[in-house]
PDB file of N, CA, C and O in Angstrom:
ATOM      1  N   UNK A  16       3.742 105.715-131.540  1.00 89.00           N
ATOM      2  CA  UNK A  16       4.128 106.705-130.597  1.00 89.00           C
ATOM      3  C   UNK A  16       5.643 106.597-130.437  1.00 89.00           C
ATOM      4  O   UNK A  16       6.088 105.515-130.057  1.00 89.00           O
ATOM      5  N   UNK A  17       6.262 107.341-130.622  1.00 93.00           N
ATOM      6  CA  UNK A  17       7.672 107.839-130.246  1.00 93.00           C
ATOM      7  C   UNK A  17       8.181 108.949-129.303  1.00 93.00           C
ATOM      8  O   UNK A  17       7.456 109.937-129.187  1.00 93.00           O
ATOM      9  N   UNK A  18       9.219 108.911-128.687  1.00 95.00           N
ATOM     10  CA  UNK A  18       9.698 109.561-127.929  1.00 95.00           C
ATOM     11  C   UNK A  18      11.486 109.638-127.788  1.00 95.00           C
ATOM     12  O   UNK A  18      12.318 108.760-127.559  1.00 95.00           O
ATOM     13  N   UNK A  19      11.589 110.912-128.009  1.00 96.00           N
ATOM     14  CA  UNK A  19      13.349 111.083-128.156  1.00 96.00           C
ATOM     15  C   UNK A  19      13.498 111.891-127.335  1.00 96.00           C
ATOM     16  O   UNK A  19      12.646 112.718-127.012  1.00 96.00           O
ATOM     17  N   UNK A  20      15.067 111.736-126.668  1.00 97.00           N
ATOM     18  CA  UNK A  20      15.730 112.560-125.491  1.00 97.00           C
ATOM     19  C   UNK A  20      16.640 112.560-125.936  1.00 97.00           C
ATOM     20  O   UNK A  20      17.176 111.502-126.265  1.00 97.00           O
ATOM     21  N   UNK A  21      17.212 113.768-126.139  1.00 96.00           N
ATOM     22  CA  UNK A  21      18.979 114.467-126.619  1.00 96.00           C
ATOM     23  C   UNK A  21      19.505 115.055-125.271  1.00 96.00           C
ATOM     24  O   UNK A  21      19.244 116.211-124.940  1.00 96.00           O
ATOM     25  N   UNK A  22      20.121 114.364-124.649  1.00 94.00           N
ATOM     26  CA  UNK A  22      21.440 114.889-124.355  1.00 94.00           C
ATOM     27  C   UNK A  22      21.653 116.477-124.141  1.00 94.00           C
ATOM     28  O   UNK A  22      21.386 117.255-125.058  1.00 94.00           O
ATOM     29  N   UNK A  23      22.102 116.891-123.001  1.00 94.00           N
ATOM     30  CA  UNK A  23      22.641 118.397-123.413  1.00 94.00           C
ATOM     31  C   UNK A  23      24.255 118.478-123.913  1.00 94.00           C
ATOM     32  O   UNK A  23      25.089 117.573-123.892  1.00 94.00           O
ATOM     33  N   UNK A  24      24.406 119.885-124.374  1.00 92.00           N
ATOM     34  CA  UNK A  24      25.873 119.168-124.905  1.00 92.00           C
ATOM     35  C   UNK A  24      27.196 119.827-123.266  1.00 92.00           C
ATOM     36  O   UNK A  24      28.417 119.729-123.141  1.00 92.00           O
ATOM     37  N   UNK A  25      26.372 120.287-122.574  1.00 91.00           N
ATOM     38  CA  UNK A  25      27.204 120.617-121.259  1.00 91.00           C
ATOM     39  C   UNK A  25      27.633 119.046-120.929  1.00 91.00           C
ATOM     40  O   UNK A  25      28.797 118.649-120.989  1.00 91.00           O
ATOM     41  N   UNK A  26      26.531 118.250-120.583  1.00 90.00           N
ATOM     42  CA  UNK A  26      26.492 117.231-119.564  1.00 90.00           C
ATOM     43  C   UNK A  26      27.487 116.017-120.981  1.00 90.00           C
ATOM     44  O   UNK A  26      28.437 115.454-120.437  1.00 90.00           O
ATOM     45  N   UNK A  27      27.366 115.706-122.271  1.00 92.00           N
ATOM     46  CA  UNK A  27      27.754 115.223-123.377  1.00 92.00           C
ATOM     47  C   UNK A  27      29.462 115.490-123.698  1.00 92.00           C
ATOM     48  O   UNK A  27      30.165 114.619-124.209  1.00 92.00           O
ATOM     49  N   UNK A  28      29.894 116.648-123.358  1.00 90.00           N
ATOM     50  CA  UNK A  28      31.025 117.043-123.617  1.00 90.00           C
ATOM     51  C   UNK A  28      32.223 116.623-122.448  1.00 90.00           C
ATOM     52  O   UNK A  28      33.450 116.689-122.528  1.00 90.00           O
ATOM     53  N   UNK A  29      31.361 116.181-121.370  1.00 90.00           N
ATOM     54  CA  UNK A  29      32.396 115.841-120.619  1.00 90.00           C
ATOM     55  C   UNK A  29      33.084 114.467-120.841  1.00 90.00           C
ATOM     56  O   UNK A  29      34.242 114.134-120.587  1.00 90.00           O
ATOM     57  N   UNK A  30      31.948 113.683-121.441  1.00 89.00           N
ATOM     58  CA  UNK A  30      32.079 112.311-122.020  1.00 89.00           C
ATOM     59  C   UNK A  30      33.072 111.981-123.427  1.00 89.00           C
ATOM     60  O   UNK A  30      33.707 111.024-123.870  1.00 89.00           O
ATOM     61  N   UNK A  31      32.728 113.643-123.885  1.00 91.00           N
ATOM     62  CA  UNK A  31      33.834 113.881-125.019  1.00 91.00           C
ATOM     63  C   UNK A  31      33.324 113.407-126.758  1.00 91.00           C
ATOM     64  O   UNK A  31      33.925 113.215-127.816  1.00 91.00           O
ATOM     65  N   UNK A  32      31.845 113.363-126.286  1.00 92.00           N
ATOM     66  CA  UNK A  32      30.766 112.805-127.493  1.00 92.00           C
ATOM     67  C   UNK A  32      30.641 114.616-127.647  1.00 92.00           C
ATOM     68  O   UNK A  32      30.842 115.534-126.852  1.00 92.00           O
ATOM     69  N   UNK A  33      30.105 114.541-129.430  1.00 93.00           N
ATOM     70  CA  UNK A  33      28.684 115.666-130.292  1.00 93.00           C
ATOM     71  C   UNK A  33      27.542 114.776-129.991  1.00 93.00           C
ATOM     72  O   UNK A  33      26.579 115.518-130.183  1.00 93.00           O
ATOM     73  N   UNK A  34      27.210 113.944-129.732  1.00 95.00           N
ATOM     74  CA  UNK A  34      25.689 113.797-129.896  1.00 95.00           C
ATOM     75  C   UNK A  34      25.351 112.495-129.273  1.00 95.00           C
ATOM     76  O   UNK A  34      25.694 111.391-129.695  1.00 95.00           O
ATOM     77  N   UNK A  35      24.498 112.800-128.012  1.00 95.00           N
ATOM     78  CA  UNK A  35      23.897 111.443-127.126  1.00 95.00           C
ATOM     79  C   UNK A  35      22.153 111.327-127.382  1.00 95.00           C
ATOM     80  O   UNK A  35      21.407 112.263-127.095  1.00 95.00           O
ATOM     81  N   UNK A  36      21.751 110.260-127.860  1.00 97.00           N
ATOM     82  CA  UNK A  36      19.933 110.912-127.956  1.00 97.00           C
ATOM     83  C   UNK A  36      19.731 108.980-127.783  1.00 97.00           C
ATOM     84  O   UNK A  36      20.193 108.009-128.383  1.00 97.00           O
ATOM     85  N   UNK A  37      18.835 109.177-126.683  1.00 97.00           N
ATOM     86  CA  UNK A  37      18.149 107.854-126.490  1.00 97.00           C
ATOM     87  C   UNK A  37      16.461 107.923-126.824  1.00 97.00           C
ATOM     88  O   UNK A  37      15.790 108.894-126.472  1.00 97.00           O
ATOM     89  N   UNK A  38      15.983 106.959-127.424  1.00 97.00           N
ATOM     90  CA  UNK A  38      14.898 107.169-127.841  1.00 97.00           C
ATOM     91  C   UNK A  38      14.006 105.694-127.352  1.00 97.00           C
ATOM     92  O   UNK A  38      14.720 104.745-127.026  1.00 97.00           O
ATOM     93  N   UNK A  39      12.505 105.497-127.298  1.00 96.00           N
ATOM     94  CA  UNK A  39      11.841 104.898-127.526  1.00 96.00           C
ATOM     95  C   UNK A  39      10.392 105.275-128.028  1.00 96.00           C
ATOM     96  O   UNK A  39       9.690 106.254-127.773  1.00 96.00           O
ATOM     97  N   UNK A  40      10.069 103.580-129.254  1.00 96.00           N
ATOM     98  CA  UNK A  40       8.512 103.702-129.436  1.00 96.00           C
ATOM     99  C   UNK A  40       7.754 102.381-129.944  1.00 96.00           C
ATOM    100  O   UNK A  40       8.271 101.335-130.335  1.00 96.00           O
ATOM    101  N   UNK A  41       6.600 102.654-129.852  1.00 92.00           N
ATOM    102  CA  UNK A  41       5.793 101.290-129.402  1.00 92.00           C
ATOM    103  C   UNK A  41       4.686 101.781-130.490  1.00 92.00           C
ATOM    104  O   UNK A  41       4.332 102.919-130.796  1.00 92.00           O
ATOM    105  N   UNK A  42       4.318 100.649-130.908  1.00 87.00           N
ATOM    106  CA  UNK A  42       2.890 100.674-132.595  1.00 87.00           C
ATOM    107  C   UNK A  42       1.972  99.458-131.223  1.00 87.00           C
ATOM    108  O   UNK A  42       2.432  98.723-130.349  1.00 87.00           O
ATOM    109  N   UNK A  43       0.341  99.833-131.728  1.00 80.00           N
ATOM    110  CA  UNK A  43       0.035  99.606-130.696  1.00 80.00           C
ATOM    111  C   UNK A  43      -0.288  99.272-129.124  1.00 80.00           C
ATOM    112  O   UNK A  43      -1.007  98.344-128.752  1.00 80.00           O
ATOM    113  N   UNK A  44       0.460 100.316-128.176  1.00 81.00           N
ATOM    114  CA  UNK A  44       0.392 100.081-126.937  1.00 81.00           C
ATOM    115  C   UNK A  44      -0.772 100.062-126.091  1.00 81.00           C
ATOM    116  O   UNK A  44      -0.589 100.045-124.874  1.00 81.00           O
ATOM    117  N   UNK A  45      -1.937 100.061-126.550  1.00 78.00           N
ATOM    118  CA  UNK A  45      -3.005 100.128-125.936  1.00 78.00           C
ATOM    119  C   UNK A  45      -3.850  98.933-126.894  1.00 78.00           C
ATOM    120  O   UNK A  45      -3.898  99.186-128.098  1.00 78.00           O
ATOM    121  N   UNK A  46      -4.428  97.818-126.481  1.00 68.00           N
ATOM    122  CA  UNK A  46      -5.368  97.193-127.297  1.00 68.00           C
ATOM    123  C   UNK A  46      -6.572  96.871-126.508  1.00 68.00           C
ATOM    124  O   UNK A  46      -6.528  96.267-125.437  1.00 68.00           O
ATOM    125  N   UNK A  47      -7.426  97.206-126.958  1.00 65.00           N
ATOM    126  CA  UNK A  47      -8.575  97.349-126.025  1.00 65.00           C
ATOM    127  C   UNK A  47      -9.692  95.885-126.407  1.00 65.00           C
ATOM    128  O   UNK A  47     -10.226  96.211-127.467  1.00 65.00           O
ATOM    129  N   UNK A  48     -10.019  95.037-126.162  1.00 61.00           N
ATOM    130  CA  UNK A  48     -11.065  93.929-126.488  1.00 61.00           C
ATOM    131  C   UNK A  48     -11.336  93.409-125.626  1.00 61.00           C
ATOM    132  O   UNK A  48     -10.559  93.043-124.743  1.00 61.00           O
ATOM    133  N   UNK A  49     -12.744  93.211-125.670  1.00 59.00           N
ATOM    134  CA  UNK A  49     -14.068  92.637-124.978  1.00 59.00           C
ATOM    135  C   UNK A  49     -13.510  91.565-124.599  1.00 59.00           C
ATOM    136  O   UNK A  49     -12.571  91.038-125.196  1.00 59.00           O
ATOM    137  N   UNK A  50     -14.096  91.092-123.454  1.00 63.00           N
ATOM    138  CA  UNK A  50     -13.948  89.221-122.891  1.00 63.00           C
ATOM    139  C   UNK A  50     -15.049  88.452-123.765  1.00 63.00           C
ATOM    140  O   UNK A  50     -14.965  87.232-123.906  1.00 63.00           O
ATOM    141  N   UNK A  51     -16.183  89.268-124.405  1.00 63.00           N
ATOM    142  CA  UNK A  51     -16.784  88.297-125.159  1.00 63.00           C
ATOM    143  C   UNK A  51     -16.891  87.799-126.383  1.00 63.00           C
ATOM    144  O   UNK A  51     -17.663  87.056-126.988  1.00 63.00           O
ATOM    145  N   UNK A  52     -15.159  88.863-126.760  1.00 57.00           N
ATOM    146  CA  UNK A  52     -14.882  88.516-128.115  1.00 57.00           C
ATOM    147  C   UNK A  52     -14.292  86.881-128.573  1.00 57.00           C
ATOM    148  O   UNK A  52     -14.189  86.235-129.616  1.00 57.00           O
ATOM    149  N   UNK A  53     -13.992  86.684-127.122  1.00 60.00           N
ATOM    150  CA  UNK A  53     -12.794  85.527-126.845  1.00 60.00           C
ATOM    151  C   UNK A  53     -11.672  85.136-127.523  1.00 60.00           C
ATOM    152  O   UNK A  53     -11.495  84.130-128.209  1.00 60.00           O
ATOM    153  N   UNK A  54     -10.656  86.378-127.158  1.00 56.00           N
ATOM    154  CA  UNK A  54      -9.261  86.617-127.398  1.00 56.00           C
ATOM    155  C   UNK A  54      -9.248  86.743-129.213  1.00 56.00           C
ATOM    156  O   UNK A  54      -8.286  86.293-129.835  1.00 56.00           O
ATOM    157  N   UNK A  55     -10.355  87.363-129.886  1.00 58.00           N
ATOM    158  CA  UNK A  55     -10.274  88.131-130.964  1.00 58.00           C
ATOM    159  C   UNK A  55     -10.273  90.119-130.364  1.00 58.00           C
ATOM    160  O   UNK A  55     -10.597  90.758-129.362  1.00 58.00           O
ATOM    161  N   UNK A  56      -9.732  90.366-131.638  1.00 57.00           N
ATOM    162  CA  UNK A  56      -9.513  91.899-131.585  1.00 57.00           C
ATOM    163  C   UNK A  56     -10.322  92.283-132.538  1.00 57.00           C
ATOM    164  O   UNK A  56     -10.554  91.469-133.431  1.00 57.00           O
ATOM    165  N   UNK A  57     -10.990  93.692-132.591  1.00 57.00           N
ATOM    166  CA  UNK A  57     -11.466  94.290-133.006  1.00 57.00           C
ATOM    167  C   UNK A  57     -11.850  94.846-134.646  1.00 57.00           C
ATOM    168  O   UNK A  57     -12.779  95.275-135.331  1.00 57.00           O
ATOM    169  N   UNK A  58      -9.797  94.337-134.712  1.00 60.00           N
ATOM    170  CA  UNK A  58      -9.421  94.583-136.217  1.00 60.00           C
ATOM    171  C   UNK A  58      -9.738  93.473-136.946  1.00 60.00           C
ATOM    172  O   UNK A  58      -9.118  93.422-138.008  1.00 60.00           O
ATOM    173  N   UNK A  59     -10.655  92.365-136.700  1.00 59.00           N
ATOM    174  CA  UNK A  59     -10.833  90.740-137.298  1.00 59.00           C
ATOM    175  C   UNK A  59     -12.094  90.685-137.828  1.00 59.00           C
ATOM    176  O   UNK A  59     -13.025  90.974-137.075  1.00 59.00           O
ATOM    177  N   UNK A  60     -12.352  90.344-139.085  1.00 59.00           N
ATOM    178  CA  UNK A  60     -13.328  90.365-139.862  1.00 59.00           C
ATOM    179  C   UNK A  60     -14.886  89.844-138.939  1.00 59.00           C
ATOM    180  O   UNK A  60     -15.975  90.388-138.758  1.00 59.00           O
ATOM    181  N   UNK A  61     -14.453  88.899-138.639  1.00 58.00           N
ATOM    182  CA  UNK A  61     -15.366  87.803-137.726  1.00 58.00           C
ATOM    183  C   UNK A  61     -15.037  86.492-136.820  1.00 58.00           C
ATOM    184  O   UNK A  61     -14.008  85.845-136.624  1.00 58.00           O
ATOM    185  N   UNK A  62     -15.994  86.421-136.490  1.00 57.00           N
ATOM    186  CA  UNK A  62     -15.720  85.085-135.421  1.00 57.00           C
ATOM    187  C   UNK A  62     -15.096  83.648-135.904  1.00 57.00           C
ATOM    188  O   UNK A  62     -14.479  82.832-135.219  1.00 57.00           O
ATOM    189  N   UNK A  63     -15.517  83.576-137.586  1.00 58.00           N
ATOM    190  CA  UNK A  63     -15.487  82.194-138.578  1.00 58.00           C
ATOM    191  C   UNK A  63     -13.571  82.493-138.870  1.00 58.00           C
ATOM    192  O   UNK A  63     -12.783  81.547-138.891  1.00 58.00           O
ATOM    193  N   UNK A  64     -13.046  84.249-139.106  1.00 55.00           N
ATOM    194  CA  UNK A  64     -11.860  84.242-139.643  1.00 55.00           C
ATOM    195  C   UNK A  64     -11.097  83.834-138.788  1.00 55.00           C
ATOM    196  O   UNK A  64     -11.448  84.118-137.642  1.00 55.00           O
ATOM    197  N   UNK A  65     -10.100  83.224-138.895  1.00 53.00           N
ATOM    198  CA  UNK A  65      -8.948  82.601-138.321  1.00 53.00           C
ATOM    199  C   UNK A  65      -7.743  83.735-138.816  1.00 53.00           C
ATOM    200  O   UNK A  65      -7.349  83.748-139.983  1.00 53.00           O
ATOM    201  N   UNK A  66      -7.175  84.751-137.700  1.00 56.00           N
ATOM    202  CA  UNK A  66      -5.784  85.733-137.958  1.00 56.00           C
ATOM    203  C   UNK A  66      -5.117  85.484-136.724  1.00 56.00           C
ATOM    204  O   UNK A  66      -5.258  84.602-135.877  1.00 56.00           O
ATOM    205  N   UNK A  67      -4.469  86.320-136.804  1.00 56.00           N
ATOM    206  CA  UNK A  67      -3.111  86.669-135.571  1.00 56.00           C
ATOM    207  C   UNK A  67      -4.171  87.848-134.822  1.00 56.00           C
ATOM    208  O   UNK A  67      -5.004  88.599-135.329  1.00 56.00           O
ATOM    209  N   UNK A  68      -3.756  87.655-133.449  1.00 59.00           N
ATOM    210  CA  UNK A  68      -4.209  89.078-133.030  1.00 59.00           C
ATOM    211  C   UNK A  68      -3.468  90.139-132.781  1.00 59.00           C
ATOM    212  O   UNK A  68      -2.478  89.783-132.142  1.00 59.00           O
ATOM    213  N   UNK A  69      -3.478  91.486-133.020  1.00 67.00           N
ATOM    214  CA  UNK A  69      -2.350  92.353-133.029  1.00 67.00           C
ATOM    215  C   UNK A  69      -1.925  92.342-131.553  1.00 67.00           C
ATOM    216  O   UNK A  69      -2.567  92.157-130.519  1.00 67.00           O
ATOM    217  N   UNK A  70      -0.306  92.665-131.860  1.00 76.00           N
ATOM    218  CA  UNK A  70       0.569  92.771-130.747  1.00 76.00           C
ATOM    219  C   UNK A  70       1.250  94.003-130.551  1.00 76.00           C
ATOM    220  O   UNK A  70       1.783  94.770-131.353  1.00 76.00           O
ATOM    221  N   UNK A  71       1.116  94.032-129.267  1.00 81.00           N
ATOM    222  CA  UNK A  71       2.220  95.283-128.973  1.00 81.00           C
ATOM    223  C   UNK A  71       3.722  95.245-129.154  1.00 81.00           C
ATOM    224  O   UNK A  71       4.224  94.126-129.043  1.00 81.00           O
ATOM    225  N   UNK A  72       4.640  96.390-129.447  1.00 89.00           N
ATOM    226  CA  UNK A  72       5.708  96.195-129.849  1.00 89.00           C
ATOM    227  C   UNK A  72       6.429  97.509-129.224  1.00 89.00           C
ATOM    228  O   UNK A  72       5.862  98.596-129.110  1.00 89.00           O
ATOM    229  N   UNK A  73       7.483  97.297-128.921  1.00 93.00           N
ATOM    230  CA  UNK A  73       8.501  98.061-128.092  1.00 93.00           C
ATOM    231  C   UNK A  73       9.477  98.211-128.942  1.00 93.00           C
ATOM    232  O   UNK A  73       9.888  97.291-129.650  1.00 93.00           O
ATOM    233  N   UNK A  74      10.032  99.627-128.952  1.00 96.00           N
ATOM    234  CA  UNK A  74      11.437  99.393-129.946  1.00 96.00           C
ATOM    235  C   UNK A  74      12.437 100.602-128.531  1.00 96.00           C
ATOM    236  O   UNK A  74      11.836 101.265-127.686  1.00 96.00           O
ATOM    237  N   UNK A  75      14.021 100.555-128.684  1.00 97.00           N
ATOM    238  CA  UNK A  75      14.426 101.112-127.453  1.00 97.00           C
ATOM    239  C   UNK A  75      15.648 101.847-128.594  1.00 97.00           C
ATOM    240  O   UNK A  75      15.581 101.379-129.731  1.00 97.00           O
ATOM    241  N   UNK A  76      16.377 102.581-128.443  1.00 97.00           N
ATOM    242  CA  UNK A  76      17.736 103.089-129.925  1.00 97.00           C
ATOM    243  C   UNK A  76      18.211 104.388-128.621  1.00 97.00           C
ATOM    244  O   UNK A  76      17.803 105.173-127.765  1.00 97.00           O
ATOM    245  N   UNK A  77      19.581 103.718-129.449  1.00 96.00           N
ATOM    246  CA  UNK A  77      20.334 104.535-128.657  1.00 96.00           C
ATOM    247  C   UNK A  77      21.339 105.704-129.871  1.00 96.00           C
ATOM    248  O   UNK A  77      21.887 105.109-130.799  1.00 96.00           O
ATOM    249  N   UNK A  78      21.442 106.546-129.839  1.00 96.00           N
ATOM    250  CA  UNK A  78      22.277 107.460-130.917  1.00 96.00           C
ATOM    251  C   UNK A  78      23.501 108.319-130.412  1.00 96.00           C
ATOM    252  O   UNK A  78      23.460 109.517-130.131  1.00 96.00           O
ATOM    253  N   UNK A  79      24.647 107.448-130.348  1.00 95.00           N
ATOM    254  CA  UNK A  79      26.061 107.780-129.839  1.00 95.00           C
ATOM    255  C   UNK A  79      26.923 108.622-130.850  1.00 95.00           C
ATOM    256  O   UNK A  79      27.549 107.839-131.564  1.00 95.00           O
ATOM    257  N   UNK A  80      27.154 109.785-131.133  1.00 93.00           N
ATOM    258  CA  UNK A  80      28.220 110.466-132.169  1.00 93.00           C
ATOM    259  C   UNK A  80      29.354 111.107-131.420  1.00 93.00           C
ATOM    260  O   UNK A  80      29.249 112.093-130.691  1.00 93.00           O
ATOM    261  N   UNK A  81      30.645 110.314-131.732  1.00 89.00           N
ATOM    262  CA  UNK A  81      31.955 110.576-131.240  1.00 89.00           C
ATOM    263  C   UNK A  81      32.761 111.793-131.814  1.00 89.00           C
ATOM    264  O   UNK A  81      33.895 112.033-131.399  1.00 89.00           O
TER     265      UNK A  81
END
């Protein structure tokens, strides 16, 4: 999921920038698992496999053009 915000160039021009755009997005923000999985996720073969469990991730960008 992503999300971008540009700047108008009224409110941008006073700053003396072409182009202000702040953005954020996140790869799994919702992970949904049972308490009786016991801290396995959904995406895991089985109870015997030993993985990582997926994590949520945040990304934040900023896009300044002078």
């Amino acid at each position: 999921m992503s999300l971008t915000y540009s700047f108008s160039e009224e409110l941008i021009s006073k700053w003396k920038l072409q182009r202000l755009e702040l953005s954020v997005s996140t790869n799994n923000p919702f992970i949904v698992c049972s308490s009786k999985l016991k801290g396995q996720t959904p995406t895991q073969g089985g109870f015997t496999d030993i993985q990582l469990s997926v994590r949520q991730t945040f990304s934040f960008g900023l896009y300044v053009s002078f």
